[in-house]
XYZ file of C-alpha atoms in Angstrom:
664
model
C -0.307 -0.123 -0.012
C 2.985 2.410 0.322
C 4.580 1.357 -2.938
C 4.352 4.897 -5.065
C 5.319 6.561 -1.857
C 8.498 4.969 -1.274
C 9.575 5.196 -5.384
C 8.786 8.960 -4.878
C 12.538 10.421 -4.593
C 13.953 6.914 -5.509
C 17.112 6.356 -6.898
C 15.791 4.336 -9.361
C 19.417 3.954 -11.785
C 20.929 1.393 -9.056
C 20.021 -2.107 -9.041
C 20.763 -4.972 -6.688
C 23.919 -6.480 -9.432
C 25.711 -2.669 -9.465
C 29.488 -3.399 -9.576
C 30.247 0.444 -8.891
C 27.894 3.775 -9.647
C 28.806 7.219 -8.395
C 25.552 8.992 -7.398
C 25.160 12.507 -7.719
C 23.037 13.481 -4.320
C 22.408 16.765 -4.298
C 19.081 19.141 -4.730
C 18.101 16.435 -7.449
C 17.029 13.431 -4.693
C 15.252 16.690 -2.487
C 13.740 17.438 -5.976
C 12.461 13.628 -7.078
C 14.756 14.836 -10.219
C 16.635 11.968 -11.942
C 19.211 10.954 -9.803
C 21.177 9.191 -12.635
C 22.459 12.716 -14.371
C 25.638 13.705 -13.452
C 26.514 16.715 -11.122
C 30.319 16.508 -11.550
C 30.435 20.237 -9.724
C 29.043 18.177 -6.270
C 30.755 15.928 -4.385
C 28.940 12.537 -4.644
C 28.033 9.118 -2.772
C 29.840 5.924 -4.642
C 27.614 2.632 -4.715
C 29.104 -0.526 -5.349
C 27.508 -4.081 -5.364
C 24.127 -2.338 -4.082
C 25.807 -0.488 -0.850
C 27.488 2.891 -0.530
C 30.716 2.936 -0.182
C 33.453 3.952 2.273
C 33.795 7.943 0.734
C 33.937 10.455 3.203
C 36.954 10.829 6.058
C 35.368 10.171 9.505
C 38.533 11.989 11.001
C 37.126 15.299 9.313
C 33.500 15.233 9.606
C 31.547 18.181 10.779
C 30.599 18.084 14.360
C 28.127 19.950 16.545
C 26.026 20.701 19.288
C 22.893 22.090 18.644
C 19.530 22.899 20.872
C 16.795 21.954 19.187
C 13.105 23.778 19.621
C 10.490 21.768 21.906
C 6.590 22.986 21.806
C 6.700 21.034 25.446
C 7.516 22.310 28.905
C 7.826 18.925 30.851
C 9.602 20.489 33.712
C 6.867 22.644 33.850
C 9.319 25.926 34.426
C 7.161 28.405 32.561
C 9.467 28.414 29.542
C 9.597 25.583 26.649
C 11.974 23.090 26.310
C 14.944 22.264 23.699
C 16.338 18.917 23.579
C 20.264 18.552 22.850
C 20.995 17.211 19.648
C 24.484 15.894 18.722
C 25.205 15.721 14.554
C 28.245 14.532 12.832
C 28.106 14.736 8.791
C 30.187 14.613 6.191
C 32.655 17.815 5.804
C 31.279 17.495 1.963
C 28.102 18.716 3.331
C 28.985 22.329 3.495
C 29.633 21.615 -0.062
C 26.567 20.744 -1.509
C 26.207 17.037 -0.541
C 22.554 16.663 0.833
C 22.571 13.107 2.823
C 20.071 11.252 4.879
C 19.904 11.118 8.622
C 19.865 8.287 11.100
C 18.681 9.399 14.513
C 19.395 7.766 17.572
C 17.467 9.183 20.744
C 18.625 8.252 24.098
C 17.976 8.696 28.085
C 20.965 6.906 28.616
C 23.665 9.317 27.049
C 25.302 10.289 30.188
C 24.346 8.057 33.057
C 23.973 3.971 32.321
C 25.668 4.543 29.014
C 24.622 2.575 25.802
C 25.592 -1.077 24.480
C 27.475 -3.513 26.627
C 30.094 -1.545 26.644
C 28.392 1.548 28.444
C 29.401 4.132 26.280
C 28.886 7.633 26.852
C 28.673 11.094 25.036
C 31.796 13.116 25.483
C 32.193 17.319 24.307
C 35.552 19.497 24.244
C 36.025 22.047 25.966
C 34.031 24.203 23.247
C 30.966 21.976 23.698
C 31.527 19.924 20.712
C 30.711 16.401 20.311
C 34.120 14.569 20.051
C 32.572 11.116 21.369
C 29.365 9.411 19.699
C 28.410 6.517 21.258
C 27.748 2.838 19.457
C 29.404 2.388 16.125
C 26.893 3.986 13.890
C 28.233 6.835 13.433
C 31.748 5.540 12.780
C 30.304 3.233 10.113
C 27.656 5.332 8.521
C 29.273 8.930 8.073
C 32.082 7.597 5.868
C 29.564 6.411 3.605
C 27.558 9.412 3.219
C 24.804 9.684 6.041
C 24.554 12.160 9.038
C 23.988 10.783 12.541
C 21.792 12.817 14.753
C 21.485 11.859 18.531
C 19.236 13.425 20.739
C 19.178 13.422 24.636
C 15.371 12.977 25.612
C 13.914 15.179 28.001
C 15.327 15.844 31.093
C 18.712 14.002 30.556
C 22.631 14.948 29.282
C 22.100 18.532 27.965
C 18.331 18.431 27.184
C 16.158 20.762 29.358
C 12.716 19.542 31.036
C 12.150 16.577 33.096
C 12.008 12.481 32.226
C 8.887 11.082 32.233
C 9.392 7.439 31.351
C 7.528 7.407 27.932
C 5.341 10.103 28.309
C 4.404 12.843 25.551
C 7.424 15.230 26.582
C 10.028 12.119 25.576
C 8.437 11.662 22.290
C 8.692 15.360 21.455
C 12.094 15.578 21.558
C 12.536 12.820 18.838
C 10.080 13.846 16.765
C 11.359 17.670 16.615
C 14.632 15.800 15.271
C 13.090 14.914 12.465
C 11.064 17.550 11.998
C 14.144 20.083 11.963
C 15.786 17.439 9.464
C 12.919 18.800 7.341
C 12.682 22.829 8.224
C 9.932 22.497 10.522
C 11.403 22.978 13.945
C 14.248 25.407 15.163
C 17.632 24.795 16.475
C 19.978 26.815 17.740
C 23.963 27.109 18.421
C 25.652 27.743 21.809
C 25.758 31.530 20.441
C 22.260 32.025 20.001
C 22.284 31.549 15.969
C 19.750 29.547 14.574
C 21.261 26.106 12.765
C 19.359 24.777 9.671
C 19.777 21.224 8.388
C 20.983 22.592 5.005
C 22.855 19.369 4.190
C 19.496 17.208 5.174
C 17.647 15.316 2.138
C 15.024 15.171 4.652
C 15.030 11.727 4.900
C 15.638 9.758 8.379
C 15.534 6.146 10.021
C 15.958 6.238 13.582
C 17.448 3.170 15.441
C 17.881 2.411 19.108
C 17.378 -0.656 21.913
C 15.382 -0.937 24.602
C 14.091 2.755 25.696
C 15.662 3.530 22.557
C 13.861 1.692 20.717
C 10.862 2.563 22.060
C 11.563 6.133 20.976
C 11.894 5.175 17.756
C 8.671 3.000 17.819
C 6.789 6.181 19.064
C 7.903 8.692 16.831
C 6.886 6.187 13.768
C 3.248 6.248 16.031
C 3.466 9.857 15.411
C 3.425 9.313 11.089
C 5.169 12.292 10.947
C 6.810 12.916 7.385
C 10.169 12.247 6.749
C 10.511 9.362 8.946
C 10.717 6.666 6.471
C 12.606 3.848 8.341
C 12.631 2.395 11.942
C 15.026 -0.162 13.526
C 13.628 -0.832 17.219
C 15.597 -3.667 19.006
C 14.466 -5.023 21.817
C 12.070 -2.007 22.146
C 9.167 -1.145 24.559
C 5.789 -0.647 22.730
C 3.548 -0.330 26.055
C 4.775 0.333 28.938
C 1.796 -0.960 30.921
C 2.765 -4.069 29.600
C 6.689 -3.842 30.772
C 5.665 -3.099 34.321
C 2.165 -5.372 34.608
C 0.463 -8.290 33.348
C -3.119 -7.956 33.422
C -3.020 -6.092 36.887
C -0.311 -8.323 38.313
C 2.809 -6.402 39.012
C 6.403 -6.972 37.757
C 7.317 -3.424 39.194
C 6.554 -1.047 41.940
C 7.755 2.813 41.817
C 8.800 2.200 38.047
C 8.712 5.535 36.459
C 10.041 7.247 39.422
C 12.513 4.873 39.567
C 13.709 5.063 36.220
C 13.463 9.353 35.844
C 15.608 9.907 38.824
C 18.309 7.391 37.904
C 18.734 8.461 34.228
C 18.582 12.314 35.072
C 21.593 14.177 36.518
C 19.877 17.459 37.556
C 19.168 18.269 41.226
C 16.370 16.088 42.412
C 14.090 19.267 43.643
C 14.022 19.936 39.733
C 11.927 17.283 38.326
C 10.373 15.868 42.239
C 6.683 17.346 41.278
C 6.529 15.674 37.725
C 8.321 12.621 39.529
C 5.615 12.543 42.084
C 3.027 12.636 39.286
C 4.657 9.506 37.818
C 4.419 7.639 40.828
C 0.893 8.568 41.353
C 0.299 8.153 37.734
C 1.496 4.240 37.775
C -1.142 3.457 40.521
C 0.724 0.672 42.075
C -1.763 -0.086 44.263
C -4.192 -1.977 41.925
C -1.752 -2.247 38.952
C -4.885 -1.271 36.452
C -4.494 0.059 33.063
C -5.369 4.293 32.873
C -4.802 6.957 31.002
C -1.368 7.395 32.594
C -0.487 3.945 30.415
C -2.201 4.855 27.715
C -0.522 7.817 26.852
C 2.990 5.598 26.834
C 1.171 2.483 25.193
C 2.786 4.024 21.634
C 2.056 1.201 18.771
C 0.850 -2.024 20.717
C -3.196 -2.381 20.420
C -5.519 -0.597 21.504
C -3.140 2.518 20.897
C -4.053 4.599 17.815
C -0.494 4.626 16.643
C -0.490 1.573 14.840
C -2.468 2.767 12.536
C -0.478 5.895 11.457
C 2.878 4.072 11.103
C 4.378 5.073 7.775
C 8.033 4.009 8.267
C 9.240 0.832 7.178
C 10.162 -1.207 9.946
C 13.090 -3.648 10.963
C 12.400 -5.684 14.210
C 15.277 -7.155 16.488
C 13.890 -8.953 19.427
C 15.000 -11.936 21.792
C 12.574 -14.716 22.836
C 14.089 -14.929 26.806
C 14.297 -11.318 27.265
C 12.656 -10.862 30.497
C 13.226 -6.997 30.580
C 11.305 -6.047 27.373
C 9.525 -9.078 27.233
C 8.657 -10.767 24.113
C 4.858 -9.680 23.952
C 6.012 -5.736 23.620
C 6.975 -7.088 19.889
C 4.390 -9.561 18.850
C 1.682 -7.533 19.667
C 2.907 -4.429 17.417
C 4.068 -6.812 14.858
C 0.712 -8.161 13.976
C -0.555 -4.674 13.953
C 1.665 -3.429 11.168
C 1.183 -6.604 9.238
C -2.245 -5.647 9.639
C -1.765 -2.058 8.392
C 0.482 -3.711 5.402
C 3.281 -1.870 6.724
C 6.852 -2.931 4.727
C 8.443 -4.834 7.793
C 11.681 -7.424 8.748
C 12.518 -9.093 11.720
C 15.411 -10.583 13.381
C 14.393 -12.983 15.617
C 17.258 -14.329 18.660
C 17.151 -16.597 21.626
C 18.443 -14.697 23.951
C 17.803 -12.184 26.629
C 18.114 -8.404 26.582
C 20.523 -8.143 23.552
C 21.088 -6.163 20.398
C 21.407 -7.898 17.174
C 25.302 -6.337 16.607
C 25.763 -8.464 19.901
C 24.517 -11.702 18.465
C 27.295 -14.490 18.585
C 28.491 -15.048 15.254
C 26.092 -12.692 13.641
C 27.814 -9.301 13.612
C 29.073 -8.977 10.187
C 25.763 -10.551 8.959
C 23.853 -7.519 11.340
C 26.049 -4.564 10.074
C 25.814 -5.832 6.253
C 21.930 -6.098 6.876
C 21.428 -2.727 8.820
C 23.745 -0.971 6.162
C 21.535 -2.556 3.261
C 18.137 -1.558 4.946
C 19.203 1.820 5.035
C 20.981 2.252 1.680
C 17.228 1.162 0.318
C 14.952 3.200 2.434
C 17.002 6.322 2.575
C 18.660 6.203 -0.405
C 16.130 4.058 -2.720
C 19.213 1.905 -3.715
C 17.593 -1.192 -5.152
C 19.711 -3.604 -3.922
C 17.444 -6.477 -3.292
C 17.156 -6.232 0.583
C 12.757 -6.493 0.547
C 12.779 -9.403 -1.871
C 14.609 -11.835 1.011
C 12.987 -13.881 3.417
C 10.967 -11.459 5.642
C 12.164 -13.423 8.921
C 15.877 -14.467 10.173
C 14.945 -17.212 13.070
C 17.102 -18.521 15.724
C 16.477 -21.937 16.006
C 19.465 -23.026 18.368
C 22.532 -21.583 19.876
C 24.794 -21.332 16.840
C 21.717 -22.209 14.280
C 19.767 -19.569 12.492
C 16.860 -19.968 9.631
C 14.976 -17.799 7.425
C 10.814 -18.040 7.135
C 8.752 -15.982 4.909
C 6.522 -14.285 7.896
C 6.476 -14.721 11.633
C 4.567 -17.375 13.607
C 5.324 -20.198 11.102
C 2.087 -21.776 10.029
C 0.570 -23.797 12.968
C -2.424 -25.987 14.434
C -3.567 -24.797 17.422
C -2.923 -28.392 19.858
C -5.155 -28.008 23.027
C -3.757 -30.043 25.908
C -5.866 -31.295 29.120
C -4.893 -31.495 32.625
C -6.239 -34.900 33.851
C -6.827 -35.919 37.983
C -3.796 -38.447 37.694
C -0.672 -35.389 36.883
C -1.009 -36.402 33.274
C -1.457 -33.646 30.505
C -3.147 -34.956 27.202
C -5.032 -34.361 24.033
C -8.377 -35.365 25.739
C -9.794 -33.169 28.336
C -10.869 -35.037 31.734
C -14.141 -36.279 32.445
C -14.692 -35.114 35.590
C -12.602 -33.727 39.018
C -10.910 -30.569 40.434
C -7.936 -30.044 41.884
C -7.219 -26.946 44.397
C -3.714 -25.169 44.937
C -2.892 -22.033 47.155
C -1.599 -18.423 45.962
C 1.733 -18.742 47.633
C 4.707 -16.879 46.589
C 7.569 -19.829 45.760
C 10.321 -19.708 43.179
C 10.017 -20.689 40.001
C 12.509 -23.647 40.225
C 9.856 -24.919 42.951
C 7.026 -24.802 40.912
C 8.734 -26.560 37.964
C 10.732 -29.294 39.850
C 9.269 -32.990 41.255
C 6.136 -32.402 39.318
C 4.961 -35.679 40.571
C 5.098 -34.807 44.218
C 1.999 -32.842 45.446
C 2.819 -29.577 46.509
C 0.294 -26.812 48.392
C 1.363 -23.854 46.222
C 0.968 -25.159 42.198
C -0.773 -27.940 40.471
C 1.892 -29.426 37.990
C 0.866 -31.578 34.952
C 3.193 -33.317 32.471
C 2.736 -35.449 28.658
C 4.357 -38.707 27.824
C 7.378 -38.264 26.498
C 7.052 -37.077 22.568
C 7.884 -39.647 20.012
C 9.353 -37.112 17.517
C 9.760 -32.959 17.166
C 7.604 -30.368 18.005
C 8.281 -26.786 17.588
C 5.833 -24.617 19.251
C 5.355 -20.963 17.049
C 3.793 -17.962 18.575
C 1.772 -17.450 21.707
C -0.368 -20.394 23.833
C -3.371 -19.496 25.860
C -4.312 -20.717 28.791
C -8.492 -21.401 29.365
C -9.302 -22.504 32.759
C -12.264 -23.111 34.567
C -11.914 -21.935 38.524
C -13.466 -20.966 41.759
C -11.802 -18.703 44.816
C -12.329 -18.695 48.164
C -11.485 -15.107 48.320
C -12.418 -12.229 45.822
C -8.908 -12.345 43.732
C -5.383 -14.083 43.328
C -3.182 -14.113 41.277
C -3.144 -16.581 38.863
C 0.185 -18.019 36.429
C 0.488 -20.624 33.928
C 3.967 -21.991 33.159
C 4.632 -24.122 29.680
C 7.597 -25.753 30.443
C 9.735 -28.350 28.726
C 10.761 -31.037 30.989
C 13.796 -32.586 29.161
C 17.657 -32.537 29.169
C 19.389 -30.207 26.440
C 22.072 -28.252 25.821
C 20.537 -23.878 25.942
C 21.185 -20.525 25.477
C 22.226 -19.959 29.005
C 20.013 -16.680 29.504
C 19.367 -17.226 33.288
C 23.289 -16.103 34.683
C 23.935 -12.615 34.099
C 27.491 -12.209 35.767
C 28.574 -7.957 34.345
C 31.532 -8.604 36.572
C 32.382 -11.419 33.733
C 31.061 -9.809 30.777
C 28.284 -12.117 30.846
C 24.904 -11.156 30.032
C 21.501 -12.740 28.766
C 23.277 -16.024 26.974
C 26.774 -13.861 25.966
C 29.600 -13.323 26.473
C 32.003 -10.599 26.121
C 35.363 -11.556 25.305
C 38.879 -9.644 24.554
C 38.660 -9.603 20.945
C 37.238 -7.240 19.096
C 35.817 -6.786 15.422
C 36.148 -3.579 13.761
C 32.705 -1.146 12.118
C 33.567 2.270 10.651
C 36.899 4.452 10.614
C 37.813 5.606 14.165
C 39.723 8.663 15.964
C 41.175 8.926 19.343
C 38.315 9.461 21.517
C 35.726 7.616 19.292
C 36.882 4.313 18.017
C 34.524 1.717 15.983
C 36.345 -1.453 17.418
C 33.765 -3.470 20.307
C 34.632 -6.503 21.915
C 33.003 -9.838 20.244
C 30.512 -11.581 22.334
C 30.546 -15.805 22.376
C 27.426 -18.319 23.362
C 27.050 -18.895 27.025
C 25.298 -22.364 26.817
C 23.963 -24.825 29.658
C 22.576 -28.499 29.996
C 19.304 -28.309 32.458
C 16.648 -31.039 32.712
C 14.045 -28.595 32.687
C 13.560 -25.637 31.024
C 10.087 -22.854 30.858
C 8.988 -22.073 27.694
C 6.271 -19.736 28.329
C 5.518 -17.607 31.578
C 1.654 -16.180 32.087
C 0.600 -14.432 35.180
C -2.906 -12.150 35.326
C -4.657 -10.791 38.722
C -8.086 -12.942 38.604
C -10.103 -9.554 39.169
C -8.185 -8.334 35.800
C -8.835 -11.232 33.621
C -12.239 -9.522 31.895
C -10.503 -5.867 31.781
C -6.833 -4.697 32.601
C -8.916 -1.193 33.550
C -12.188 -1.958 35.173
C -10.972 -4.756 38.107
C -14.449 -6.579 38.978
C -13.288 -8.770 41.961
C -15.150 -12.613 41.817
C -17.401 -13.740 44.747
C -16.207 -16.823 46.405
C -17.350 -20.137 45.575
C -18.368 -19.019 42.200
C -17.133 -20.322 39.002
C -15.303 -18.511 36.393
C -13.967 -18.775 32.803
C -10.885 -17.200 32.883
C -8.570 -17.159 29.881
C -5.391 -15.426 29.469
C -1.494 -15.165 26.974
C 1.660 -16.239 28.550
C 4.627 -14.891 26.379
C 5.290 -15.748 23.286
C 7.795 -18.183 22.087
C 9.652 -19.844 19.110
C 10.857 -23.485 20.595
C 11.669 -26.971 19.635
C 10.615 -29.527 21.522
C 13.096 -32.807 21.270
C 12.036 -36.599 21.144
C 11.501 -37.850 24.228
C 10.543 -34.835 25.988
C 7.272 -34.008 27.840
C 5.718 -30.738 28.005
C 4.054 -29.223 31.507
C 1.937 -27.627 32.644
C 2.039 -25.787 35.416
C -0.910 -23.577 37.469
C 0.187 -21.427 40.153
C 0.352 -18.395 42.278
C 3.136 -15.747 42.280
C 6.261 -16.729 40.979
C 8.807 -15.302 42.900
C 10.845 -13.810 40.338
C 8.300 -12.997 37.646
C 6.199 -11.327 40.296
C 8.746 -9.840 42.411
C 6.362 -6.760 43.431
C 3.256 -8.821 44.249
C 2.318 -10.206 47.803
C 0.627 -13.610 47.233
C -3.013 -13.411 48.192
C -3.396 -16.703 49.942
C -6.485 -17.574 48.418
C -7.159 -20.944 47.264
C -8.192 -21.724 43.781
C -9.913 -24.865 42.253
C -9.592 -25.714 39.119
C -12.447 -27.679 37.252
C -10.285 -30.071 34.912
C -12.949 -31.038 32.411
C -13.263 -27.251 31.285
C -9.489 -25.957 31.285
C -6.970 -26.636 29.046
C -3.771 -24.624 27.605
C -3.581 -24.207 23.818
C -0.157 -24.180 21.899
C 0.438 -23.114 18.836
C 2.395 -26.063 16.840
C 4.007 -25.544 13.978
C 2.793 -27.479 10.818
C 0.585 -30.708 11.291
C -1.229 -31.079 14.775
C -0.200 -33.444 17.474
C -1.827 -36.586 17.522
C -1.727 -39.582 19.726
C 0.752 -41.132 17.761
C 3.207 -38.320 19.143
C 2.998 -39.418 22.452
C 4.448 -42.572 23.762
C 2.553 -45.294 25.007
C 3.044 -45.921 28.294
C 3.336 -49.582 29.551
C 2.467 -51.058 32.649
C 6.090 -52.428 33.577
C 7.579 -48.935 33.225
C 9.194 -47.063 36.566
C 7.190 -44.126 37.222
C 8.441 -40.609 36.105
C 9.761 -38.597 38.364
C 11.157 -35.397 37.169
C 14.043 -33.144 37.891
C 14.243 -32.384 41.215
C 16.538 -29.229 40.998
C 16.118 -26.217 38.208
C 18.057 -22.963 37.756
C 16.423 -19.958 39.432
C 16.125 -17.044 37.297
C 17.781 -13.653 38.363
C 14.853 -11.087 38.760
C 15.733 -8.658 35.900
C 16.725 -5.132 36.109
C 15.791 -2.477 33.439
C 19.040 -0.106 33.392
C 21.020 -2.065 30.813
């Protein structure tokens, strides 16, 4: 639906098989004129093999610090805020070269830093930027791009207060796009106005985590000139970061984050932070207007319908900071809107595609061709490739046409004997009590009765089965109190070598299934103050007899609505449905599928207090439905139990997952 829009101003003279081409990029591109026309008096970019080439000096690039005018007053001091913006662009842009911009917006630039190596911005004694975090400037500026790094309101050199995804945070990033297109003003330190005379008007945004959220949110404004975004492990709904249908993962989240990322005196933004704390409504965990403002792209926010930029998503399926439902809800919305898109989906925790072990060169080249295509119009074939790159094991990747894969819905039913099978139980009910228990305690010894959980396990699989998508839980139960936390865990009982996302040892450079080593790779050009070299990452794996495939929780009184809780009548039966987190996971032959029903997992619902409610589950009316790639599972896919077989007991130990921390 966007094909004619993307063709306007595109450089149509380039084919994917181009061996060497030189392109004039001046007013011709901006005006949509024939880019094949030669204008030798102007500097040009060079294209070979469908990629822009390093033709400009990084060392001699123009570096400038500016303040872009905003239309918000986030610190309530009676003056409109200005956002700190640092620009690096080829020196030839002062000689007529016009270039697109890659925008990075972040609240991390002068506090925790960015990337696994925690890089921070730096400026010289005259206020000019000398260090740009990450490798984007080192790599792309020599290839004919400007890199524009924006400080989120209330951080680094920007005015205002950080509102953790609020409208004022988004305003600073959107203003950078507007400035590149002549719709906003920017000023130098001496008060003179700085115009982006060098800009083609085309911009892309890239960033991880909070930074990726800003890319999502700005795309959700529909701003003209933002042609593409690359959100990496990005937030789309802050409510779903801190809550699961009323059940709390965090309390005081926005207050904590806004304080940690702002180096100004606390008094400056105290009133704003007090409002953030009140808006979160930790007392109930409900969805409200505060959270709706921070629901940028995921449904039911209206922003997804305004996205015009193409989207290259990177996410991981074991991320417990920015959980994978942050991308799946949004991915589906983009799909419904027909937005051009591509996905890299890894098995790690909260990790940038740049640090996926063994994939760094592939990632840099993918990003290069993506920006070349969407910001320069180079026809390099990237949109003709499979839409999805999917990690299937610690060292294996595949491609497919979309995500999730084509699946069959398979319902598994709990039985009174602890079984999990394809047929519903004929009769029976069982109970558990909402207590706070470690996840390890909930999933071990599944054949042993424990008061804080119910556990059900299938017979061994006779072949391999792949889950692709989002499992859903449908349980009929009665409580003896008005509400309870409810949790479902989908479990793989079987020993395998998996990416070890459970160990985080910053002192050993180990994070989320990867470990940084002393060997470096370099991507781009360097200066003394800003090098293009970063430590490589290697896989960290572990062999365990049990693994949680998917987790899903809610507060029972929010089962029908996240914003309008309805306490349950004690003793009355209710059909309660909820989703777990999504996954793409292969169950090996001989492994068993487990379902654990419980109340309050200590690591997953860290800030919740268990209600002590007793939940009685009606077994015939309860099930978990899993999306299985390909044909549905049948009875032939499970081993038939034999009378003389020794009773299966399951593992007695399991690794305990760490409580996730957001600031990484």
